[in-house]
GROMACS .gro file of C-alpha atoms in nm:
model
  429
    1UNK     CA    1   1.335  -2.134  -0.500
    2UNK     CA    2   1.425  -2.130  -0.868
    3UNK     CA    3   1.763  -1.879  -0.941
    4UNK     CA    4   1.513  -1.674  -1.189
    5UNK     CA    5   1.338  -1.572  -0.850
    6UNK     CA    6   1.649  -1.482  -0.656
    7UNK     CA    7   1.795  -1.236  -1.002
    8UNK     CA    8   1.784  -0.894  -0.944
    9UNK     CA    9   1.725  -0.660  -1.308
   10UNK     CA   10   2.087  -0.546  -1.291
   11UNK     CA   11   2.257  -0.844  -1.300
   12UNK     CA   12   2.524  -0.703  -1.108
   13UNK     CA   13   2.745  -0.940  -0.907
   14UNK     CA   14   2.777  -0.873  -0.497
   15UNK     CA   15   3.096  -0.694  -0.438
   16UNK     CA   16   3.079  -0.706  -0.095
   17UNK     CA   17   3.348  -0.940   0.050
   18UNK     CA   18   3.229  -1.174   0.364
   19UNK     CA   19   2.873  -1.054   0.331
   20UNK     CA   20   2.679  -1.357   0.422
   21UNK     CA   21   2.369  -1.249   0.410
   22UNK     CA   22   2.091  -1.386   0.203
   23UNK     CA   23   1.891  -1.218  -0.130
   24UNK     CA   24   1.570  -1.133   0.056
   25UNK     CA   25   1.859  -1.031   0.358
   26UNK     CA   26   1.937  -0.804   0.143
   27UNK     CA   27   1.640  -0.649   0.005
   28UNK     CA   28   1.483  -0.565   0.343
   29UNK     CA   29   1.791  -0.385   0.451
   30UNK     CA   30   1.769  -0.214   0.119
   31UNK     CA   31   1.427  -0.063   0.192
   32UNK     CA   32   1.468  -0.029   0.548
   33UNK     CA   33   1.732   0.223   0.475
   34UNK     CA   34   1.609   0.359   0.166
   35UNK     CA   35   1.466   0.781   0.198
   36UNK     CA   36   1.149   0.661   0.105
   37UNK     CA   37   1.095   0.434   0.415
   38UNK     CA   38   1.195   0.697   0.646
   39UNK     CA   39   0.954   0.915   0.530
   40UNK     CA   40   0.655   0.711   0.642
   41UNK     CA   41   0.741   0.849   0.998
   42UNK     CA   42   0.597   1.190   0.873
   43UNK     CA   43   0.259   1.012   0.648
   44UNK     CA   44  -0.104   1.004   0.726
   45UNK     CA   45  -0.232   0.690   0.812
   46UNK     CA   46  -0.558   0.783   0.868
   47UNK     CA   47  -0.545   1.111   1.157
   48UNK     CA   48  -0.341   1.367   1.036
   49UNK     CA   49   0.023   1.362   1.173
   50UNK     CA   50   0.060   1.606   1.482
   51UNK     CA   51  -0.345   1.544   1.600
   52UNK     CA   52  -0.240   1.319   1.846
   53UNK     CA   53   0.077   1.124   2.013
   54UNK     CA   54  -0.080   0.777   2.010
   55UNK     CA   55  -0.223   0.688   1.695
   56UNK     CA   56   0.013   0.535   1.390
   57UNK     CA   57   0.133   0.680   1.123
   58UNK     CA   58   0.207   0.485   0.818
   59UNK     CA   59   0.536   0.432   0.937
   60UNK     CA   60   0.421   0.214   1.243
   61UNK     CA   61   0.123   0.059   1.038
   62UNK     CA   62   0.400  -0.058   0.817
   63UNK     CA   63   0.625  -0.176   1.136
   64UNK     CA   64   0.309  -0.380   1.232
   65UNK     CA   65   0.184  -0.476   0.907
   66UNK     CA   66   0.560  -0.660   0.923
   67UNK     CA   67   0.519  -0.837   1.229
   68UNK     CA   68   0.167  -0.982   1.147
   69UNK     CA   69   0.339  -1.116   0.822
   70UNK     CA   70   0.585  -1.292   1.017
   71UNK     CA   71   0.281  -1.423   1.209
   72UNK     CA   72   0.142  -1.576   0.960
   73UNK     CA   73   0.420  -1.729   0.781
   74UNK     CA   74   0.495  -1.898   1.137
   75UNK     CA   75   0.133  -2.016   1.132
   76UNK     CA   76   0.131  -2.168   0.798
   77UNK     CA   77   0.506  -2.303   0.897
   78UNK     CA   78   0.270  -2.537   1.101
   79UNK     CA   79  -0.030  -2.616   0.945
   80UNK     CA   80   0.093  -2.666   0.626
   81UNK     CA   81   0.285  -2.975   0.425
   82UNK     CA   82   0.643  -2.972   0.352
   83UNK     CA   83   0.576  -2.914  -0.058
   84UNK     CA   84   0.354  -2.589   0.064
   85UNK     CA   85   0.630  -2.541   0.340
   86UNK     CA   86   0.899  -2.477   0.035
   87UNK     CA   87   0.672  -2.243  -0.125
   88UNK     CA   88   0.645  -1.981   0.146
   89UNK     CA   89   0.857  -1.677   0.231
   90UNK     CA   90   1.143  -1.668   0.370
   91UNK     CA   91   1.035  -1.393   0.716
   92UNK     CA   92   1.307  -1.179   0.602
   93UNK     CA   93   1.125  -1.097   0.218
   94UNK     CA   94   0.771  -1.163   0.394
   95UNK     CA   95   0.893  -0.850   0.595
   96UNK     CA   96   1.042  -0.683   0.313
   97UNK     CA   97   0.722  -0.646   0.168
   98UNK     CA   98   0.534  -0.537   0.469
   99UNK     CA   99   0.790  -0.259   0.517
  100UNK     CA  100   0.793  -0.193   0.162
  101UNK     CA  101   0.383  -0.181   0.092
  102UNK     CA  102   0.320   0.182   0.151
  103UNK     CA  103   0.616   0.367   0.078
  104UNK     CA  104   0.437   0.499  -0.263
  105UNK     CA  105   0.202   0.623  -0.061
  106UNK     CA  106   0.161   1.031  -0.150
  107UNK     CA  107   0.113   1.281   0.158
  108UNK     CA  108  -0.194   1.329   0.348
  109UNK     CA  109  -0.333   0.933   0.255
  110UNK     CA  110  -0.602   0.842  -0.007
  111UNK     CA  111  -0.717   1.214  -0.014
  112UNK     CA  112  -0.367   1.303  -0.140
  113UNK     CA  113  -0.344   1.010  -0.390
  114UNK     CA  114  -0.671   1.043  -0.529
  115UNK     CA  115  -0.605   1.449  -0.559
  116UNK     CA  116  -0.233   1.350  -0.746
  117UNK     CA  117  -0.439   1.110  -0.984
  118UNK     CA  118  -0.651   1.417  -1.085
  119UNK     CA  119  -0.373   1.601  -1.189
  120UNK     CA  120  -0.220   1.351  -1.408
  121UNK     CA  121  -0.518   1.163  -1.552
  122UNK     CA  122  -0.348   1.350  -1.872
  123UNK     CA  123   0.013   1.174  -1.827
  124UNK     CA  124  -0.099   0.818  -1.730
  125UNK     CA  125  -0.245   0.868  -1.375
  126UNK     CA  126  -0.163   0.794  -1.001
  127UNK     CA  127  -0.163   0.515  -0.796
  128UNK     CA  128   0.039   0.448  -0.471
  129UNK     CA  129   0.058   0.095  -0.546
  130UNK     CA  130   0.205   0.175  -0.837
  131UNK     CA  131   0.455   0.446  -0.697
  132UNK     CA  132   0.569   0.194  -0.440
  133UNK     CA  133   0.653  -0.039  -0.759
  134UNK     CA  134   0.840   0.233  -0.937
  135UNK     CA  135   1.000   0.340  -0.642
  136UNK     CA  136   1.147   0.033  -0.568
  137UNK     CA  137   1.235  -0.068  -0.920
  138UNK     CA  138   1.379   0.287  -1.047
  139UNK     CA  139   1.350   0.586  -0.866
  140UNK     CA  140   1.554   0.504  -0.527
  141UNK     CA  141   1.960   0.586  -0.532
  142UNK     CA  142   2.064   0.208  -0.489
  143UNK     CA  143   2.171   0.220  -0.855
  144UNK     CA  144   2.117   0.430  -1.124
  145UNK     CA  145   1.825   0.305  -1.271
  146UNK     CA  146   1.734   0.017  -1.132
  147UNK     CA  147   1.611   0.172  -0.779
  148UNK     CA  148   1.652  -0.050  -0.489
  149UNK     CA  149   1.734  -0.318  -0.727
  150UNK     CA  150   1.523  -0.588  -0.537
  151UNK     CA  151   1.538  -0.905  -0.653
  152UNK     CA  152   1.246  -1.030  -0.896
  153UNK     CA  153   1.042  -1.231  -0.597
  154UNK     CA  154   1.013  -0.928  -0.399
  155UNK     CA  155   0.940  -0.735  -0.698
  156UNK     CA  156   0.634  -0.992  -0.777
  157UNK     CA  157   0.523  -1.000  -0.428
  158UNK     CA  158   0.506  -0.609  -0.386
  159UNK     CA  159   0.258  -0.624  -0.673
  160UNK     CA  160  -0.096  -0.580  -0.548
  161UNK     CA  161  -0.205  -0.498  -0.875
  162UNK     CA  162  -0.001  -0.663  -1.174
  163UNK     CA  163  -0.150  -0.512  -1.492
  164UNK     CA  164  -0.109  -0.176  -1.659
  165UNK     CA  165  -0.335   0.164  -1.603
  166UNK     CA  166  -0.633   0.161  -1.900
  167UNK     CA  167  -0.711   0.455  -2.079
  168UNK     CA  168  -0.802   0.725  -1.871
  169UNK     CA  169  -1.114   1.004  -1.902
  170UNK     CA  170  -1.009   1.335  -1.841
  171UNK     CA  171  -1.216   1.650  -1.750
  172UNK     CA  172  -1.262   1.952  -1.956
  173UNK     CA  173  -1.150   2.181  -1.659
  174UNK     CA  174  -0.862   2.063  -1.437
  175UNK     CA  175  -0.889   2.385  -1.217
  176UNK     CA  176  -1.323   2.259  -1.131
  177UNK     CA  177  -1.296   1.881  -1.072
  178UNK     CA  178  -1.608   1.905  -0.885
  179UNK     CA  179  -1.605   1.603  -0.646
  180UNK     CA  180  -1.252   1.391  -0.649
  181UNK     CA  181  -1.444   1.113  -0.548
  182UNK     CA  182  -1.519   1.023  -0.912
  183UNK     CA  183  -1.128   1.038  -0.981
  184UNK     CA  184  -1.034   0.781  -0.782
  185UNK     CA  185  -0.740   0.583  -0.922
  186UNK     CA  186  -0.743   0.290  -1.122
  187UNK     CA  187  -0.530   0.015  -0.965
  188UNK     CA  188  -0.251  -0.074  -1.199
  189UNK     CA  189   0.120   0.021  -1.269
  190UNK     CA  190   0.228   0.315  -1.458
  191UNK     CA  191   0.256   0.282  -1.841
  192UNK     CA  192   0.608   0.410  -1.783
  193UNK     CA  193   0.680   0.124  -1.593
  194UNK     CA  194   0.582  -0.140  -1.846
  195UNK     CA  195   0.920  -0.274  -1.832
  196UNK     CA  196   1.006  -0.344  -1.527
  197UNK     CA  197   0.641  -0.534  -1.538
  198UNK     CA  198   0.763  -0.687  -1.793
  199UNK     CA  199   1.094  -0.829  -1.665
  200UNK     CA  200   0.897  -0.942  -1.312
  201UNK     CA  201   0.692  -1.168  -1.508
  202UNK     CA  202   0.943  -1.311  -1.736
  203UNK     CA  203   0.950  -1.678  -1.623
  204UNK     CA  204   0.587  -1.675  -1.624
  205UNK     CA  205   0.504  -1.858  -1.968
  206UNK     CA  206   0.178  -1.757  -2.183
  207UNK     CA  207  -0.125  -1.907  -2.002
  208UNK     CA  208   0.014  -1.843  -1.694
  209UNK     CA  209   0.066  -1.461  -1.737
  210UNK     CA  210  -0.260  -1.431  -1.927
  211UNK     CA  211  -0.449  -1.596  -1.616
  212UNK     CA  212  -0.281  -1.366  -1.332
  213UNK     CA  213  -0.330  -1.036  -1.533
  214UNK     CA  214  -0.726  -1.089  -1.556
  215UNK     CA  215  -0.925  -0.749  -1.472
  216UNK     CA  216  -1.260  -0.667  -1.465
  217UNK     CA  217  -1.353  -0.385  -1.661
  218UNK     CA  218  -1.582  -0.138  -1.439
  219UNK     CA  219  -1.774   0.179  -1.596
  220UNK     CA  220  -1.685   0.392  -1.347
  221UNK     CA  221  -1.385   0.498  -1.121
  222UNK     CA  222  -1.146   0.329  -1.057
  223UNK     CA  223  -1.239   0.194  -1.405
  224UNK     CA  224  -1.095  -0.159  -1.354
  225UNK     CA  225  -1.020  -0.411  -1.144
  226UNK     CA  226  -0.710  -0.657  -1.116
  227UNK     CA  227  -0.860  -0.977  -0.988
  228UNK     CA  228  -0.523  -1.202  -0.911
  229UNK     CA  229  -0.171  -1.120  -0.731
  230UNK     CA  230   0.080  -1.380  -0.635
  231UNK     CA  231   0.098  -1.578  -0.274
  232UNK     CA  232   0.348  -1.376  -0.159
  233UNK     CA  233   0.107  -1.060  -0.227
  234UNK     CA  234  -0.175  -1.213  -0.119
  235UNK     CA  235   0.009  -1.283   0.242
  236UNK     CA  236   0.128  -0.934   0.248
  237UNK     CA  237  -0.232  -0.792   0.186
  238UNK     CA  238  -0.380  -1.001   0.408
  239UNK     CA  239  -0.104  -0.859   0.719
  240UNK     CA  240  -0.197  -0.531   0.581
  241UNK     CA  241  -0.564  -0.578   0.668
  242UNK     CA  242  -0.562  -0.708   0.995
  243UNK     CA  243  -0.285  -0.430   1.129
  244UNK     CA  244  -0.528  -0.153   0.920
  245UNK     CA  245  -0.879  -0.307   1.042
  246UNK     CA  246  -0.766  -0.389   1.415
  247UNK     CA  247  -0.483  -0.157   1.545
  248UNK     CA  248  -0.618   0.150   1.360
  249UNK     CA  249  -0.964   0.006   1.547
  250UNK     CA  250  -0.753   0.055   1.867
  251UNK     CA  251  -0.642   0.399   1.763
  252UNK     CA  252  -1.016   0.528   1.737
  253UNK     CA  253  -1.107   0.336   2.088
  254UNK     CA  254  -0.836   0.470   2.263
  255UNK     CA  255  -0.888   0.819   2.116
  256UNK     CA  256  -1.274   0.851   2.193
  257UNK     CA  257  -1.382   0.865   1.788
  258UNK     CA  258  -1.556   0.563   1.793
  259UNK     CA  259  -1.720   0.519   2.121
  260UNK     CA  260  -1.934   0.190   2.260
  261UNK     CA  261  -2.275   0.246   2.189
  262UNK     CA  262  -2.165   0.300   1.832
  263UNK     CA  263  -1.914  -0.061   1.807
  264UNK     CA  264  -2.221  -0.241   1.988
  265UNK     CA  265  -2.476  -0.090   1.692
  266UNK     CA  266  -2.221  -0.214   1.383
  267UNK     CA  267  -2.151  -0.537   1.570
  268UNK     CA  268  -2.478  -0.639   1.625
  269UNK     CA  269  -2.520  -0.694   1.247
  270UNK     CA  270  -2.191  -0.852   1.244
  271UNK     CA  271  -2.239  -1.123   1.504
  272UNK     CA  272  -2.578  -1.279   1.347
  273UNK     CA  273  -2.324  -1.354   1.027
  274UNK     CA  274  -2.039  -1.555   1.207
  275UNK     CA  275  -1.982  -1.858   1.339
  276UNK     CA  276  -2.119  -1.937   1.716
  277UNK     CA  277  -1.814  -1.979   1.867
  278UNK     CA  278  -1.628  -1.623   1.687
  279UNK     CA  279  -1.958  -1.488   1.727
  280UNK     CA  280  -1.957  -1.531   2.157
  281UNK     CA  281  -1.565  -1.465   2.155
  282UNK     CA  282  -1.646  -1.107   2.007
  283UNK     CA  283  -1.869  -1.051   2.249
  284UNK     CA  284  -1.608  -1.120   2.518
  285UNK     CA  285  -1.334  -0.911   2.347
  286UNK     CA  286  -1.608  -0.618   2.325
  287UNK     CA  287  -1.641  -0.545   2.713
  288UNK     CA  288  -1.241  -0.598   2.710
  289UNK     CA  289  -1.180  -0.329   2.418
  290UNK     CA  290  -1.401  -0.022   2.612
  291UNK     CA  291  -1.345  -0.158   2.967
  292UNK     CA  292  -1.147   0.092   3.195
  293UNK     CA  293  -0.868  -0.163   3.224
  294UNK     CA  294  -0.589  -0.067   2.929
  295UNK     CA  295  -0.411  -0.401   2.959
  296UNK     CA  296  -0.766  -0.548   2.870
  297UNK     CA  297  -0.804  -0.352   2.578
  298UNK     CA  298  -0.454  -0.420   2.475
  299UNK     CA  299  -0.560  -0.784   2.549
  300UNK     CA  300  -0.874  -0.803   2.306
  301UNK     CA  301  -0.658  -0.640   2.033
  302UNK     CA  302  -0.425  -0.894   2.016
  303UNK     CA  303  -0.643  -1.176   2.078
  304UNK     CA  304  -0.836  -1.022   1.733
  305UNK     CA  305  -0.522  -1.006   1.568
  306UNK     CA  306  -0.481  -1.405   1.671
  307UNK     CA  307  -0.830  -1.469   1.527
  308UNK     CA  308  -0.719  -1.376   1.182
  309UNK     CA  309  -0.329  -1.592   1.226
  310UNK     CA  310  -0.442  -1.827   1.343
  311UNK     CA  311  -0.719  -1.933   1.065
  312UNK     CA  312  -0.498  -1.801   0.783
  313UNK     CA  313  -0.443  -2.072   0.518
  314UNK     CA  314  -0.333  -2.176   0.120
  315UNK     CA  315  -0.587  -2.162  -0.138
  316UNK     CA  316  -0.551  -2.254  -0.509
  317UNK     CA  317  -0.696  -1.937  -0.672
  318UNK     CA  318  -0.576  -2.030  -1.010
  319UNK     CA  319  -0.563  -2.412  -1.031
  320UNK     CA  320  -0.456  -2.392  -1.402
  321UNK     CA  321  -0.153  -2.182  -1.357
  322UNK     CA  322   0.149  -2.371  -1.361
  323UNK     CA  323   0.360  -2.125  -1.144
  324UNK     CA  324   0.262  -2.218  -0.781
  325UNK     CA  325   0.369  -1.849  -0.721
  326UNK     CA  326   0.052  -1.731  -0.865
  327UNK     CA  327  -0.138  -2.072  -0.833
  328UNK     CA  328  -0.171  -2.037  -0.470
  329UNK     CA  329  -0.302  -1.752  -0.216
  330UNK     CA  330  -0.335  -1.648   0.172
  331UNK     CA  331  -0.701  -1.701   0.254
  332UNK     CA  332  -0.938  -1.650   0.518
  333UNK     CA  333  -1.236  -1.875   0.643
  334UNK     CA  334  -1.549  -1.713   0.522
  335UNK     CA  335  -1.667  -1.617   0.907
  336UNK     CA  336  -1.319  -1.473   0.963
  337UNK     CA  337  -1.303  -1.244   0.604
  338UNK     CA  338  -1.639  -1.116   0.692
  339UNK     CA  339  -1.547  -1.033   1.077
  340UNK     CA  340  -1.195  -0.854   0.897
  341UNK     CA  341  -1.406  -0.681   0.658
  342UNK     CA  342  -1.621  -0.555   0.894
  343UNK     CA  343  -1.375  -0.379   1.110
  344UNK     CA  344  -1.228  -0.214   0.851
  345UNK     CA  345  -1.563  -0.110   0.757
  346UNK     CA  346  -1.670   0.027   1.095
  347UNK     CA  347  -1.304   0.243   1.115
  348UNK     CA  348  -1.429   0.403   0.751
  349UNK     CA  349  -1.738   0.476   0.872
  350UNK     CA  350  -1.639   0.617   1.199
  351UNK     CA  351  -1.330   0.739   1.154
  352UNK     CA  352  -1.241   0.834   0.830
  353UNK     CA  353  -1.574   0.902   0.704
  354UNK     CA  354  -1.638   1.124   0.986
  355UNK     CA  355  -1.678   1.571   0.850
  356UNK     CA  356  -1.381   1.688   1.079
  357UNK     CA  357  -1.116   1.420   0.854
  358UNK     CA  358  -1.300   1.468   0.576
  359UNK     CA  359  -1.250   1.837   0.591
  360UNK     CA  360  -0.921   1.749   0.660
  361UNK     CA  361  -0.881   1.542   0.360
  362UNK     CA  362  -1.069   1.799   0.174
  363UNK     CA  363  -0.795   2.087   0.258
  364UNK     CA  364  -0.501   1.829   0.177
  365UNK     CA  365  -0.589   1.743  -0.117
  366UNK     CA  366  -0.672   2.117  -0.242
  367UNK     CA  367  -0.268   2.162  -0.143
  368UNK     CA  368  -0.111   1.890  -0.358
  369UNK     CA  369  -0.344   2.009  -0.643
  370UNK     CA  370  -0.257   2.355  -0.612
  371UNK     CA  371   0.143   2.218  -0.565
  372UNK     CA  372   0.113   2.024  -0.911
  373UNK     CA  373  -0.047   2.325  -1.094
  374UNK     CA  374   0.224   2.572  -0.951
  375UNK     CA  375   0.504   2.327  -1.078
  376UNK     CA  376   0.335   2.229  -1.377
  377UNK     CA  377   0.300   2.607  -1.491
  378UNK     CA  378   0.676   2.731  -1.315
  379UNK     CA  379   0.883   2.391  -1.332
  380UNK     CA  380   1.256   2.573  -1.420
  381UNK     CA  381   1.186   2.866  -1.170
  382UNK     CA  382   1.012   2.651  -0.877
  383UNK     CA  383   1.142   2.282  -0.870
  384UNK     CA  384   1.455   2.231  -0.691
  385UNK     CA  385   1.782   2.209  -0.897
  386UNK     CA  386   1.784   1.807  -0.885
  387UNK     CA  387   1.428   1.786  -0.975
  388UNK     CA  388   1.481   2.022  -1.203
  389UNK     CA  389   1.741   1.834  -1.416
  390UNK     CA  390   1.511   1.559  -1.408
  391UNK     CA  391   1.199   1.726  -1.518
  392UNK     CA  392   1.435   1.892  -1.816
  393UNK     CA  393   1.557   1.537  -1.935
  394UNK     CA  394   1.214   1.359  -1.922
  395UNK     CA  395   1.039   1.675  -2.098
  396UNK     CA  396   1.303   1.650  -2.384
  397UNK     CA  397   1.271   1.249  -2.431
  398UNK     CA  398   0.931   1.212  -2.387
  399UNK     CA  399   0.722   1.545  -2.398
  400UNK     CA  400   0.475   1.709  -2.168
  401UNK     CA  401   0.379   1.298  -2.049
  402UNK     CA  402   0.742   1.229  -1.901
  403UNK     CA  403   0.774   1.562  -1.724
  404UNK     CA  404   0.453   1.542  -1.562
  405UNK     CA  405   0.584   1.194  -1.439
  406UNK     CA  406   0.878   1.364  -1.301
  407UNK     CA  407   0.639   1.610  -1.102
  408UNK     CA  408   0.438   1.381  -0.935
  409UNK     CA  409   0.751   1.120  -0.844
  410UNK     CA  410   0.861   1.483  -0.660
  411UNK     CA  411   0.568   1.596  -0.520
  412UNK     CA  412   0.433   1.192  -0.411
  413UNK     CA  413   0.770   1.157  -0.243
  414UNK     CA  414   0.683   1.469   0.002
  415UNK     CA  415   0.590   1.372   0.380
  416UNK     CA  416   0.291   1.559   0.500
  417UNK     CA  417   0.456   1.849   0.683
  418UNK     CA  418   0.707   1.909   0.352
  419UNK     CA  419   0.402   1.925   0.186
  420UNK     CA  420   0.216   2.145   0.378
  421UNK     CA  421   0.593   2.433   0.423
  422UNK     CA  422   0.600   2.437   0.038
  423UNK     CA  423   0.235   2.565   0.024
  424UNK     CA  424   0.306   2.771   0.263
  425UNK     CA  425   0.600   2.889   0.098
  426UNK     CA  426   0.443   2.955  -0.255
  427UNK     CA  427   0.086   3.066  -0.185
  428UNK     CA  428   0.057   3.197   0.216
  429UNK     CA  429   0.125   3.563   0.252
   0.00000   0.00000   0.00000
């Protein structure tokens, strides 16, 4: 892989004497010892931490989410030519990312991002996507402002969404939002962050950078979409998928929420759209997945991880693009996408769509709004003295936009019982 790939923004030479290890080495100890990874352990992944002792959180999701990326590379290892061989990740950065993915994630899930975006649809927005990207490339202590100071490939490949957030439409009242679900966040990077964008996709040339930052413009939340992301993204997406549509499946089997009669009514549907042979394997893994037999369950969950490894292979998305970094992605077979899709669907539905996490949700994301406005209005008496200096720097550079900035980097970087002491702290009698 070209040196431009391997540079990391500082520039700074490795001063550590015998250290053998290679860049993307590097970079996953870097986040797997960064504050930011740790703090998955105490983030929703879809039940609220503390509901139960068996379900993830989005610290194992992300632990999982690793190993089915090292899955796949070994899968495309042997299906693939040696010129498409050269192109894939090394397992260390293919796990980098998959470690890396969520750690931009606010507390309390979606609910608590889409609640932050609210709040600063004023100063440019909220996105975890684009907190993990920031994150990584400025705000953690591995130098002082370059972050983690990953190099650029892992930079790219962390990029889910490479373009910047459009303008954003703001309500008249920012105490009545009436339903958050029209403030759902656009998915792009921070404006703030345009130049760290900027430096990822420096060996890009013209047409090529033009091509991979394509959106479609939508009328209504989230207001756009990105429609490319590099190979190494689309791999790390596509790990992130299978661990979120079939082991949080496993979580709401093994935890009663979704029970048979209600898998066998979405599954009908889905079985009339695949192929034969998926088609009769699902129906084999169903009476495995609510038999009374764990070890069977456990069984048809990894045989429906295999489904998805196993089929995984390298499309050209954009056959114009001259960077085979963005040229090519991780793909599913048609059947296979569709089967993926609608797992995840049938955990939304069931799960998360379900009134007791919705009130959940509902209550967590009142919390980080009322957090935000508290700061907002009281930032010298109530942020902590760090924070603080922070907020006081970015207010004087860049105004009311920068501060605000600072807030939500402080209150996104809160686990979910952090979150839920400091309400306690400011508003519970």
């Amino acid at each position: 892989m070209n040196a431009h790939w391997q540079a990391r923004r500082s520039e700074a030479p490795l001063n550590r004497p015998g250290d053998r290890r290679t860049p993307w080495q590097r970079d996953r100890a870097r986040v797997l010892h960064s504050a930011a990874f740790r703090r998955l352990q105490s983030k929703t992944q879809i039940m609220n931490v503390g509901e139960n002792d068996f379900y993830r959180t989005r610290l194992t999701h992300s632990l999982e989410a690793a190993q089915i990326g090292s899955s796949l590379i070994n899968q495309l290892q042997h299906v693939c030519d040696d010129t498409m061989k050269a192109l894939l990740p090394d397992l260390n950065l293919m796990e980098t990312l998959c470690l890396a993915h969520d750690i931009g994630h606010p507390p309390f899930g979606h609910g608590g991002e889409t609640a932050l975006n609210f709040k600063m649809l004023k100063s440019g927005g909220f996105e975890g996507n684009g907190q993990t990207f920031r994150i990584v490339g400025k705000l953690e202590a591995y130098h002082p402002d370059h972050g983690m100071d990953l190099t650029r490939r892992s930079l790219l490949g962390l990029l889910k969404y490479p373009v910047l957030m459009p303008p954003l439409p703001a309500p008249d009242n920012f105490d009545r939002p009436g339903s958050l679900a029209q403030w759902k966040p656009a998915k792009a990077l921070f404006a703030c962050d345009a130049d760290l964008l900027d430096w990822v996709l420096e060996p890009l040339n013209a047409q090529d950078r033009e091509l991979f930052q394509q959106v479609e413009r939508l009328k209504a939340s989230p207001w756009q979409r990105s429609l490319h992301k590099s190979l190494d993204a689309s791999l790390m997406e596509l790990a992130d998928d299978i661990a979120y549509g079939v082991h949080d499946l496993e979580d709401a089997v093994v935890t009663g929420t979704l029970n048979e009669a209600q898998w066998h009514q979405h599954l009908g549907k889905v079985l009339e759209q695949l192929d034969p042979e998926l088609a009769k394997l699902m129906q084999q893994l169903s009476e495995q997945l609510f038999g009374s037999e764990h070890h069977l369950r456990k069984n048809a969950i990894g045989a429906l991880v295999n489904i998805f490894v196993t089929t995984v292979r390298l499309e050209q998305v954009l056959p114009d693009a001259s960077e085979p970094l963005v040229r090519y992605n991780a793909c599913l077979p048609d059947s296979e996408r569709h089967l993926l899709n609608s797992l995840k669907a049938v955990v939304f539905e069931h799960v998360i769509n379900q009134p007791e996490i919705q009130q959940l949700r509902y209550r967590s994301q009142t919390m980080l709004g009322d957090l935000f406005t508290a700061f907002h209005t009281e930032p010298q008496r109530l942020l902590p003295r760090n924070t603080r200096a922070r907020w006081q720097a970015a207010y004087e550079q860049e105004g009311q936009v920068g501060a605000d900035r600072i807030l939500c980097d402080y209150i996104a970087g809160m686990t979910d019982d952090y979150a839920e002491r400091m309400y306690r702290n400011l508003f519970v009698v």
